Amino acid sequence: MEKNRVELTPKFTLTEDLGKLAKLLRMLGYDAAIYKSVNLFTIIRIAKKERRIFVTRSQKKVKSNQKFSRILIKSENHLEQLREMKDYIRLNEEHIFTRCIICNKLLFDISKNKIIDLIPEFIYQNHSNFKVCRKCGKIFWKGTHYQNMKAELIKMFFYK
């Protein structure tokens, strides 16, 4: 397995209304899939097949006769939703920002020489480590935004 291909468990499937929570889980390094415009039974079937925990705000969707792992989220606020997930996830700083927040794929190291024309010159001159999503092509680096977001995630996770 490649050095930066780290999979955290558990994996989650979230309903569309939990998009912000999915993004936060991805920032923490968790596989958090959202299937848009797919019926509930298909989503549950996929979650079961891929051994994912189904996460929803709908009590109706949780009350199914099918046997599968599920979490009912009560809050409408994505920060509170993350706190509701604390029993199911753990914070590991090593995994923060290892997954694309847009398409949920793992990020990979890329040489700065390969992306010279894809990033601003200031960023190229002041940073040496870059990661890329092989699916959507988004490039990430550890700038001030990274440090601020990491601190915010830690604060969200540990403090009310």
CSV table of N, CA and C in Angstrom, one decimal:
chain,number,residue,atom,x,y,z
A,1,MET,N,0.8,-1.2,0.0
A,1,MET,CA,0.0,0.0,0.0
A,1,MET,C,0.9,1.2,0.0
A,2,GLU,N,0.5,2.2,-0.8
A,2,GLU,CA,1.3,3.5,-0.9
A,2,GLU,C,1.3,4.2,0.5
A,3,LYS,N,2.3,4.9,0.7
A,3,LYS,CA,2.5,5.6,2.0
A,3,LYS,C,1.3,6.5,2.3
A,4,ASN,N,0.8,7.3,1.3
A,4,ASN,CA,-0.3,8.2,1.7
A,4,ASN,C,-1.7,7.6,1.4
A,5,ARG,N,-1.8,6.3,1.2
A,5,ARG,CA,-3.1,5.6,1.0
A,5,ARG,C,-3.5,5.0,2.3
A,6,VAL,N,-4.1,5.9,3.2
A,6,VAL,CA,-4.5,5.4,4.5
A,6,VAL,C,-6.0,5.5,4.6
A,7,GLU,N,-6.6,4.3,4.9
A,7,GLU,CA,-8.0,4.3,5.0
A,7,GLU,C,-8.4,4.2,6.5
A,8,LEU,N,-9.3,5.1,6.9
A,8,LEU,CA,-9.9,5.1,8.2
A,8,LEU,C,-11.2,4.3,8.2
A,9,THR,N,-11.4,3.7,9.3
A,9,THR,CA,-12.7,3.0,9.5
A,9,THR,C,-13.4,3.6,10.7
A,10,PRO,N,-14.6,3.7,10.7
A,10,PRO,CA,-15.6,3.2,9.8
A,10,PRO,C,-15.8,4.1,8.6
A,11,LYS,N,-16.5,3.6,7.6
A,11,LYS,CA,-16.9,4.4,6.4
A,11,LYS,C,-18.3,4.7,6.5
A,12,PHE,N,-18.7,5.9,6.0
A,12,PHE,CA,-20.1,6.4,6.1
A,12,PHE,C,-20.8,6.6,4.8
A,13,THR,N,-22.1,6.5,4.8
A,13,THR,CA,-22.9,6.9,3.7
A,13,THR,C,-23.9,7.9,4.3
A,14,LEU,N,-23.9,9.1,3.8
A,14,LEU,CA,-24.8,10.1,4.4
A,14,LEU,C,-25.9,10.5,3.4
A,15,THR,N,-27.0,10.9,3.9
A,15,THR,CA,-28.1,11.5,3.1
A,15,THR,C,-27.7,12.9,2.6
A,16,GLU,N,-28.3,13.3,1.5
A,16,GLU,CA,-27.9,14.6,0.8
A,16,GLU,C,-28.0,15.8,1.8
A,17,ASP,N,-28.9,15.8,2.7
A,17,ASP,CA,-29.0,16.9,3.6
A,17,ASP,C,-27.9,17.1,4.6
A,18,LEU,N,-27.0,16.1,4.6
A,18,LEU,CA,-25.8,16.1,5.5
A,18,LEU,C,-24.5,16.4,4.8
A,19,GLY,N,-24.6,17.2,3.7
A,19,GLY,CA,-23.4,17.5,2.9
A,19,GLY,C,-22.3,18.2,3.7
A,20,LYS,N,-22.7,19.1,4.5
A,20,LYS,CA,-21.6,19.8,5.3
A,20,LYS,C,-21.0,18.9,6.3
A,21,LEU,N,-21.7,18.0,6.9
A,21,LEU,CA,-21.1,17.0,7.8
A,21,LEU,C,-20.2,16.1,7.0
A,22,ALA,N,-20.6,15.7,5.8
A,22,ALA,CA,-19.8,14.8,5.0
A,22,ALA,C,-18.4,15.5,4.7
A,23,LYS,N,-18.5,16.8,4.4
A,23,LYS,CA,-17.2,17.5,4.2
A,23,LYS,C,-16.3,17.6,5.4
A,24,LEU,N,-16.9,17.7,6.6
A,24,LEU,CA,-16.1,17.7,7.8
A,24,LEU,C,-15.5,16.4,8.1
A,25,LEU,N,-16.3,15.3,7.9
A,25,LEU,CA,-15.8,14.0,8.0
A,25,LEU,C,-14.6,13.7,7.1
A,26,ARG,N,-14.7,14.2,5.8
A,26,ARG,CA,-13.7,14.0,4.8
A,26,ARG,C,-12.4,14.8,5.3
A,27,MET,N,-12.6,16.0,5.9
A,27,MET,CA,-11.5,16.8,6.4
A,27,MET,C,-10.7,16.0,7.4
A,28,LEU,N,-11.5,15.2,8.2
A,28,LEU,CA,-10.9,14.4,9.3
A,28,LEU,C,-10.3,13.1,8.7
A,29,GLY,N,-10.5,12.8,7.4
A,29,GLY,CA,-9.9,11.7,6.8
A,29,GLY,C,-10.8,10.5,6.6
A,30,TYR,N,-12.1,10.7,6.9
A,30,TYR,CA,-13.1,9.6,6.8
A,30,TYR,C,-13.7,9.5,5.4
A,31,ASP,N,-14.0,8.3,5.0
A,31,ASP,CA,-14.7,8.1,3.7
A,31,ASP,C,-16.2,8.4,4.0
A,32,ALA,N,-16.7,9.4,3.4
A,32,ALA,CA,-18.0,9.9,3.7
A,32,ALA,C,-18.7,10.1,2.3
A,33,ALA,N,-19.4,9.1,1.9
A,33,ALA,CA,-20.1,9.1,0.6
A,33,ALA,C,-21.5,9.7,0.7
A,34,ILE,N,-21.8,10.4,-0.4
A,34,ILE,CA,-23.2,10.9,-0.6
A,34,ILE,C,-23.6,10.6,-2.0
A,35,TYR,N,-24.8,9.9,-2.1
A,35,TYR,CA,-25.3,9.6,-3.4
A,35,TYR,C,-26.5,10.5,-3.6
A,36,LYS,N,-26.4,11.3,-4.6
A,36,LYS,CA,-27.4,12.3,-5.0
A,36,LYS,C,-28.4,11.6,-5.9
A,37,SER,N,-29.7,12.0,-5.8
A,37,SER,CA,-30.8,11.5,-6.6
A,37,SER,C,-30.8,10.0,-6.7
A,38,VAL,N,-30.6,9.3,-5.6
A,38,VAL,CA,-30.7,7.9,-5.6
A,38,VAL,C,-31.7,7.5,-4.5
A,39,ASN,N,-32.5,6.5,-4.8
A,39,ASN,CA,-33.6,6.2,-3.8
A,39,ASN,C,-33.0,5.6,-2.5
A,40,LEU,N,-33.8,5.6,-1.5
A,40,LEU,CA,-33.3,5.2,-0.2
A,40,LEU,C,-32.9,3.7,-0.2
A,41,PHE,N,-33.7,2.9,-0.8
A,41,PHE,CA,-33.3,1.4,-0.8
A,41,PHE,C,-32.0,1.1,-1.5
A,42,THR,N,-31.7,1.9,-2.6
A,42,THR,CA,-30.4,1.7,-3.2
A,42,THR,C,-29.3,2.2,-2.4
A,43,ILE,N,-29.5,3.3,-1.7
A,43,ILE,CA,-28.4,3.8,-0.8
A,43,ILE,C,-28.2,2.8,0.3
A,44,ILE,N,-29.2,2.3,0.9
A,44,ILE,CA,-29.0,1.3,2.0
A,44,ILE,C,-28.3,0.1,1.5
A,45,ARG,N,-28.7,-0.4,0.3
A,45,ARG,CA,-28.1,-1.6,-0.3
A,45,ARG,C,-26.6,-1.3,-0.5
A,46,ILE,N,-26.2,-0.1,-1.1
A,46,ILE,CA,-24.8,0.2,-1.3
A,46,ILE,C,-24.1,0.3,0.1
A,47,ALA,N,-24.7,0.9,1.1
A,47,ALA,CA,-24.1,1.0,2.4
A,47,ALA,C,-23.8,-0.4,3.0
A,48,LYS,N,-24.8,-1.3,2.8
A,48,LYS,CA,-24.6,-2.6,3.4
A,48,LYS,C,-23.5,-3.4,2.6
A,49,LYS,N,-23.5,-3.3,1.3
A,49,LYS,CA,-22.5,-3.9,0.5
A,49,LYS,C,-21.1,-3.4,0.8
A,50,GLU,N,-21.0,-2.1,0.9
A,50,GLU,CA,-19.6,-1.5,1.2
A,50,GLU,C,-19.3,-1.5,2.7
A,51,ARG,N,-20.1,-2.0,3.5
A,51,ARG,CA,-19.9,-2.0,4.9
A,51,ARG,C,-19.8,-0.6,5.5
A,52,ARG,N,-20.7,0.2,5.1
A,52,ARG,CA,-20.7,1.6,5.6
A,52,ARG,C,-21.8,1.8,6.6
A,53,ILE,N,-21.6,2.8,7.4
A,53,ILE,CA,-22.7,3.2,8.4
A,53,ILE,C,-23.5,4.2,7.7
A,54,PHE,N,-24.8,4.0,7.7
A,54,PHE,CA,-25.8,4.9,7.1
A,54,PHE,C,-26.1,6.1,8.1
A,55,VAL,N,-25.9,7.3,7.7
A,55,VAL,CA,-26.1,8.5,8.5
A,55,VAL,C,-27.2,9.4,7.9
A,56,THR,N,-28.2,9.7,8.7
A,56,THR,CA,-29.3,10.5,8.2
A,56,THR,C,-29.9,11.3,9.4
A,57,ARG,N,-30.7,12.3,9.0
A,57,ARG,CA,-31.4,13.1,9.9
A,57,ARG,C,-32.9,12.7,10.0
A,58,SER,N,-33.3,11.8,9.1
A,58,SER,CA,-34.7,11.4,9.0
A,58,SER,C,-34.9,10.2,9.8
A,59,GLN,N,-35.8,10.3,10.8
A,59,GLN,CA,-36.2,9.2,11.6
A,59,GLN,C,-36.9,8.1,10.8
A,60,LYS,N,-37.6,8.6,9.8
A,60,LYS,CA,-38.3,7.6,8.9
A,60,LYS,C,-37.3,6.7,8.2
A,61,LYS,N,-36.2,7.3,7.7
A,61,LYS,CA,-35.2,6.5,7.0
A,61,LYS,C,-34.5,5.6,7.9
A,62,VAL,N,-34.4,5.9,9.2
A,62,VAL,CA,-33.7,5.0,10.1
A,62,VAL,C,-34.6,3.8,10.5
A,63,LYS,N,-35.9,4.0,10.5
A,63,LYS,CA,-36.9,3.0,10.8
A,63,LYS,C,-37.1,2.1,9.6
A,64,SER,N,-36.2,1.2,9.4
A,64,SER,CA,-36.3,0.2,8.3
A,64,SER,C,-36.3,-1.2,8.9
A,65,ASN,N,-36.9,-2.1,8.2
A,65,ASN,CA,-36.9,-3.5,8.7
A,65,ASN,C,-35.6,-4.2,8.3
A,66,GLN,N,-34.8,-3.5,7.4
A,66,GLN,CA,-33.6,-4.1,7.0
A,66,GLN,C,-32.5,-4.0,8.1
A,67,LYS,N,-31.6,-4.9,8.1
A,67,LYS,CA,-30.6,-4.9,9.1
A,67,LYS,C,-29.3,-4.2,8.5
A,68,PHE,N,-29.0,-3.0,9.1
A,68,PHE,CA,-27.8,-2.3,8.7
A,68,PHE,C,-27.4,-1.3,9.7
A,69,SER,N,-26.2,-0.9,9.8
A,69,SER,CA,-25.7,0.0,10.8
A,69,SER,C,-26.2,1.4,10.4
A,70,ARG,N,-26.7,2.2,11.4
A,70,ARG,CA,-27.2,3.5,11.1
A,70,ARG,C,-27.0,4.4,12.3
A,71,ILE,N,-27.0,5.7,11.9
A,71,ILE,CA,-26.9,6.7,13.0
A,71,ILE,C,-27.9,7.8,12.6
A,72,LEU,N,-28.7,8.2,13.6
A,72,LEU,CA,-29.7,9.2,13.5
A,72,LEU,C,-29.0,10.5,14.0
A,73,ILE,N,-28.9,11.5,13.2
A,73,ILE,CA,-28.4,12.8,13.6
A,73,ILE,C,-29.6,13.7,13.9
A,74,LYS,N,-29.5,14.4,15.0
A,74,LYS,CA,-30.6,15.2,15.5
A,74,LYS,C,-30.5,16.7,15.1
A,75,SER,N,-29.3,17.2,15.2
A,75,SER,CA,-29.0,18.6,15.0
A,75,SER,C,-29.1,19.0,13.5
A,76,GLU,N,-29.5,20.3,13.3
A,76,GLU,CA,-29.5,20.9,11.9
A,76,GLU,C,-28.2,21.5,11.7
A,77,ASN,N,-27.4,21.8,12.7
A,77,ASN,CA,-26.1,22.5,12.6
A,77,ASN,C,-25.0,21.6,12.4
A,78,HIS,N,-24.2,21.8,11.3
A,78,HIS,CA,-23.1,20.8,10.9
A,78,HIS,C,-22.1,20.7,12.0
A,79,LEU,N,-21.8,21.7,12.8
A,79,LEU,CA,-20.8,21.6,13.9
A,79,LEU,C,-21.3,20.7,15.0
A,80,GLU,N,-22.6,20.9,15.3
A,80,GLU,CA,-23.2,20.0,16.3
A,80,GLU,C,-23.4,18.6,15.8
A,81,GLN,N,-23.6,18.5,14.5
A,81,GLN,CA,-23.7,17.1,13.9
A,81,GLN,C,-22.4,16.4,14.1
A,82,LEU,N,-21.3,17.1,13.9
A,82,LEU,CA,-19.9,16.5,14.1
A,82,LEU,C,-19.8,16.0,15.5
A,83,ARG,N,-20.2,16.8,16.4
A,83,ARG,CA,-20.1,16.4,17.8
A,83,ARG,C,-21.0,15.2,18.1
A,84,GLU,N,-22.1,15.1,17.4
A,84,GLU,CA,-23.0,13.9,17.6
A,84,GLU,C,-22.3,12.6,17.1
A,85,MET,N,-21.3,12.8,16.2
A,85,MET,CA,-20.6,11.6,15.7
A,85,MET,C,-19.4,11.2,16.5
A,86,LYS,N,-19.1,11.9,17.6
A,86,LYS,CA,-17.9,11.6,18.4
A,86,LYS,C,-17.8,10.2,18.9
A,87,ASP,N,-18.9,9.5,19.1
A,87,ASP,CA,-18.9,8.1,19.6
A,87,ASP,C,-18.5,7.2,18.5
A,88,TYR,N,-18.5,7.6,17.2
A,88,TYR,CA,-18.2,6.8,16.1
A,88,TYR,C,-16.9,7.0,15.4
A,89,ILE,N,-16.3,8.2,15.7
A,89,ILE,CA,-15.1,8.6,15.0
A,89,ILE,C,-14.0,9.0,16.1
A,90,ARG,N,-12.8,9.1,15.7
A,90,ARG,CA,-11.8,9.6,16.5
A,90,ARG,C,-11.0,10.6,15.8
A,91,LEU,N,-10.4,11.5,16.5
A,91,LEU,CA,-9.5,12.5,15.9
A,91,LEU,C,-8.1,12.0,15.8
A,92,ASN,N,-7.6,11.9,14.7
A,92,ASN,CA,-6.2,11.5,14.5
A,92,ASN,C,-5.6,12.6,13.5
A,93,GLU,N,-4.7,13.4,14.1
A,93,GLU,CA,-4.2,14.6,13.3
A,93,GLU,C,-3.4,14.1,12.1
A,94,GLU,N,-2.9,12.9,12.1
A,94,GLU,CA,-2.2,12.4,11.0
A,94,GLU,C,-3.1,12.2,9.8
A,95,HIS,N,-4.4,12.0,10.0
A,95,HIS,CA,-5.3,11.7,8.9
A,95,HIS,C,-6.1,13.0,8.4
A,96,ILE,N,-5.9,14.1,9.1
A,96,ILE,CA,-6.6,15.3,8.7
A,96,ILE,C,-6.1,15.7,7.4
A,97,PHE,N,-7.0,16.0,6.5
A,97,PHE,CA,-6.8,16.5,5.1
A,97,PHE,C,-6.0,15.4,4.3
A,98,THR,N,-6.4,14.2,4.4
A,98,THR,CA,-5.9,13.1,3.5
A,98,THR,C,-6.9,12.7,2.5
A,99,ARG,N,-8.0,13.3,2.5
A,99,ARG,CA,-9.1,12.9,1.5
A,99,ARG,C,-9.7,14.2,0.9
A,100,CYS,N,-10.0,14.1,-0.4
A,100,CYS,CA,-10.6,15.2,-1.1
A,100,CYS,C,-11.9,15.6,-0.5
A,101,ILE,N,-12.1,16.8,-0.2
A,101,ILE,CA,-13.4,17.3,0.4
A,101,ILE,C,-14.5,17.4,-0.6
A,102,ILE,N,-14.1,17.4,-1.9
A,102,ILE,CA,-15.1,17.5,-3.0
A,102,ILE,C,-15.6,16.2,-3.4
A,103,CYS,N,-14.7,15.2,-3.7
A,103,CYS,CA,-15.2,14.0,-4.3
A,103,CYS,C,-14.9,12.7,-3.4
A,104,ASN,N,-14.3,12.9,-2.2
A,104,ASN,CA,-14.2,11.9,-1.2
A,104,ASN,C,-13.0,10.9,-1.5
A,105,LYS,N,-12.2,11.1,-2.5
A,105,LYS,CA,-11.1,10.2,-2.8
A,105,LYS,C,-9.9,10.6,-2.0
A,106,LEU,N,-9.0,9.6,-1.7
A,106,LEU,CA,-7.7,9.8,-1.0
A,106,LEU,C,-6.8,10.7,-1.9
A,107,LEU,N,-6.1,11.6,-1.2
A,107,LEU,CA,-5.1,12.5,-1.8
A,107,LEU,C,-3.8,11.8,-1.9
A,108,PHE,N,-3.0,12.2,-3.0
A,108,PHE,CA,-1.7,11.7,-3.2
A,108,PHE,C,-0.6,12.8,-3.3
A,109,ASP,N,0.6,12.5,-2.8
A,109,ASP,CA,1.7,13.5,-3.0
A,109,ASP,C,1.9,13.7,-4.5
A,110,ILE,N,2.3,14.9,-4.8
A,110,ILE,CA,2.7,15.3,-6.2
A,110,ILE,C,3.8,16.2,-6.2
A,111,SER,N,4.8,16.0,-7.1
A,111,SER,CA,5.9,16.9,-7.2
A,111,SER,C,5.5,18.3,-7.6
A,112,LYS,N,6.1,19.3,-6.9
A,112,LYS,CA,5.7,20.7,-7.3
A,112,LYS,C,6.1,21.0,-8.7
A,113,ASN,N,7.1,20.4,-9.3
A,113,ASN,CA,7.4,20.6,-10.7
A,113,ASN,C,6.3,20.2,-11.6
A,114,LYS,N,5.5,19.2,-11.3
A,114,LYS,CA,4.4,18.8,-12.1
A,114,LYS,C,3.2,19.7,-12.1
A,115,ILE,N,3.2,20.6,-11.1
A,115,ILE,CA,2.0,21.5,-11.0
A,115,ILE,C,2.4,23.0,-11.2
A,116,ILE,N,3.6,23.3,-11.6
A,116,ILE,CA,4.1,24.6,-11.7
A,116,ILE,C,3.1,25.6,-12.4
A,117,ASP,N,2.4,25.1,-13.4
A,117,ASP,CA,1.5,26.0,-14.2
A,117,ASP,C,0.1,25.9,-13.7
A,118,LEU,N,-0.1,25.2,-12.6
A,118,LEU,CA,-1.5,25.0,-12.1
A,118,LEU,C,-1.7,25.7,-10.8
A,119,ILE,N,-0.7,26.3,-10.2
A,119,ILE,CA,-0.8,27.0,-8.9
A,119,ILE,C,-0.2,28.4,-9.0
A,120,PRO,N,-0.7,29.3,-8.2
A,120,PRO,CA,-0.1,30.7,-8.2
A,120,PRO,C,1.4,30.6,-7.9
A,121,GLU,N,2.2,31.5,-8.5
A,121,GLU,CA,3.6,31.6,-8.3
A,121,GLU,C,4.0,31.7,-6.9
A,122,PHE,N,3.3,32.6,-6.1
A,122,PHE,CA,3.6,32.8,-4.7
A,122,PHE,C,3.5,31.5,-4.0
A,123,ILE,N,2.5,30.7,-4.2
A,123,ILE,CA,2.3,29.4,-3.6
A,123,ILE,C,3.5,28.5,-4.0
A,124,TYR,N,3.8,28.4,-5.3
A,124,TYR,CA,4.9,27.6,-5.8
A,124,TYR,C,6.2,28.0,-5.0
A,125,GLN,N,6.5,29.2,-4.9
A,125,GLN,CA,7.7,29.7,-4.2
A,125,GLN,C,7.8,29.4,-2.7
A,126,ASN,N,6.6,29.4,-2.1
A,126,ASN,CA,6.6,29.3,-0.6
A,126,ASN,C,6.2,28.0,0.0
A,127,HIS,N,5.9,27.0,-0.9
A,127,HIS,CA,5.5,25.7,-0.4
A,127,HIS,C,6.2,24.6,-1.1
A,128,SER,N,6.5,23.5,-0.5
A,128,SER,CA,7.2,22.4,-1.1
A,128,SER,C,6.4,21.1,-1.2
A,129,ASN,N,5.4,21.0,-0.3
A,129,ASN,CA,4.6,19.7,-0.3
A,129,ASN,C,3.2,20.0,-0.8
A,130,PHE,N,2.8,19.2,-1.8
A,130,PHE,CA,1.5,19.3,-2.4
A,130,PHE,C,0.9,17.9,-2.5
A,131,LYS,N,-0.5,18.0,-2.4
A,131,LYS,CA,-1.3,16.7,-2.6
A,131,LYS,C,-2.3,17.0,-3.7
A,132,VAL,N,-2.7,16.0,-4.4
A,132,VAL,CA,-3.6,16.1,-5.5
A,132,VAL,C,-4.7,15.0,-5.4
A,133,CYS,N,-5.9,15.3,-5.8
A,133,CYS,CA,-6.9,14.3,-6.0
A,133,CYS,C,-6.9,13.8,-7.4
A,134,ARG,N,-6.7,12.5,-7.5
A,134,ARG,CA,-6.6,11.9,-8.9
A,134,ARG,C,-7.9,11.9,-9.6
A,135,LYS,N,-9.0,12.1,-8.9
A,135,LYS,CA,-10.3,12.1,-9.6
A,135,LYS,C,-10.7,13.5,-10.1
A,136,CYS,N,-10.7,14.5,-9.3
A,136,CYS,CA,-11.1,15.8,-9.7
A,136,CYS,C,-9.9,16.7,-10.0
A,137,GLY,N,-8.7,16.4,-9.7
A,137,GLY,CA,-7.5,17.2,-10.0
A,137,GLY,C,-7.3,18.3,-9.1
A,138,LYS,N,-8.1,18.5,-8.0
A,138,LYS,CA,-7.8,19.6,-7.1
A,138,LYS,C,-6.5,19.4,-6.4
A,139,ILE,N,-5.8,20.5,-6.2
A,139,ILE,CA,-4.5,20.5,-5.6
A,139,ILE,C,-4.6,21.2,-4.2
A,140,PHE,N,-3.9,20.6,-3.3
A,140,PHE,CA,-3.9,21.0,-1.9
A,140,PHE,C,-2.5,21.3,-1.4
A,141,TRP,N,-2.3,22.2,-0.5
A,141,TRP,CA,-1.0,22.5,0.2
A,141,TRP,C,-1.3,23.0,1.6
A,142,LYS,N,-0.3,22.9,2.4
A,142,LYS,CA,-0.5,23.3,3.8
A,142,LYS,C,-0.1,24.8,4.0
A,143,GLY,N,-1.0,25.6,3.6
A,143,GLY,CA,-0.9,27.1,3.8
A,143,GLY,C,-1.5,27.5,5.1
A,144,THR,N,-1.8,28.8,5.2
A,144,THR,CA,-2.4,29.3,6.4
A,144,THR,C,-3.8,28.8,6.6
A,145,HIS,N,-4.5,28.6,5.4
A,145,HIS,CA,-5.9,28.1,5.5
A,145,HIS,C,-5.9,26.7,6.1
A,146,TYR,N,-4.9,25.9,5.7
A,146,TYR,CA,-4.8,24.5,6.3
A,146,TYR,C,-4.6,24.6,7.8
A,147,GLN,N,-3.7,25.4,8.3
A,147,GLN,CA,-3.5,25.5,9.7
A,147,GLN,C,-4.7,26.0,10.5
A,148,ASN,N,-5.4,27.0,9.9
A,148,ASN,CA,-6.6,27.5,10.5
A,148,ASN,C,-7.7,26.5,10.5
A,149,MET,N,-7.9,25.8,9.4
A,149,MET,CA,-8.9,24.7,9.4
A,149,MET,C,-8.6,23.6,10.3
A,150,LYS,N,-7.4,23.2,10.4
A,150,LYS,CA,-7.0,22.1,11.3
A,150,LYS,C,-7.3,22.5,12.8
A,151,ALA,N,-6.9,23.7,13.1
A,151,ALA,CA,-7.2,24.2,14.5
A,151,ALA,C,-8.7,24.3,14.8
A,152,GLU,N,-9.5,24.7,13.8
A,152,GLU,CA,-10.9,24.8,13.9
A,152,GLU,C,-11.5,23.4,14.1
A,153,LEU,N,-11.0,22.4,13.3
A,153,LEU,CA,-11.5,21.0,13.4
A,153,LEU,C,-11.3,20.5,14.8
A,154,ILE,N,-10.1,20.7,15.3
A,154,ILE,CA,-9.7,20.2,16.6
A,154,ILE,C,-10.6,20.8,17.7
A,155,LYS,N,-10.8,22.1,17.5
A,155,LYS,CA,-11.7,22.9,18.5
A,155,LYS,C,-13.1,22.3,18.4
A,156,MET,N,-13.6,22.2,17.2
A,156,MET,CA,-15.0,21.7,17.0
A,156,MET,C,-15.2,20.3,17.6
A,157,PHE,N,-14.1,19.5,17.4
A,157,PHE,CA,-14.2,18.1,17.9
A,157,PHE,C,-14.2,18.0,19.4
A,158,PHE,N,-13.4,18.8,20.0
A,158,PHE,CA,-13.2,18.6,21.5
A,158,PHE,C,-14.0,19.6,22.4
A,159,TYR,N,-14.4,20.7,21.9
A,159,TYR,CA,-15.1,21.7,22.7
A,159,TYR,C,-16.5,22.0,22.3
A,160,LYS,N,-17.3,22.3,23.2
A,160,LYS,CA,-18.7,22.6,22.9
A,160,LYS,C,-18.8,24.1,22.8
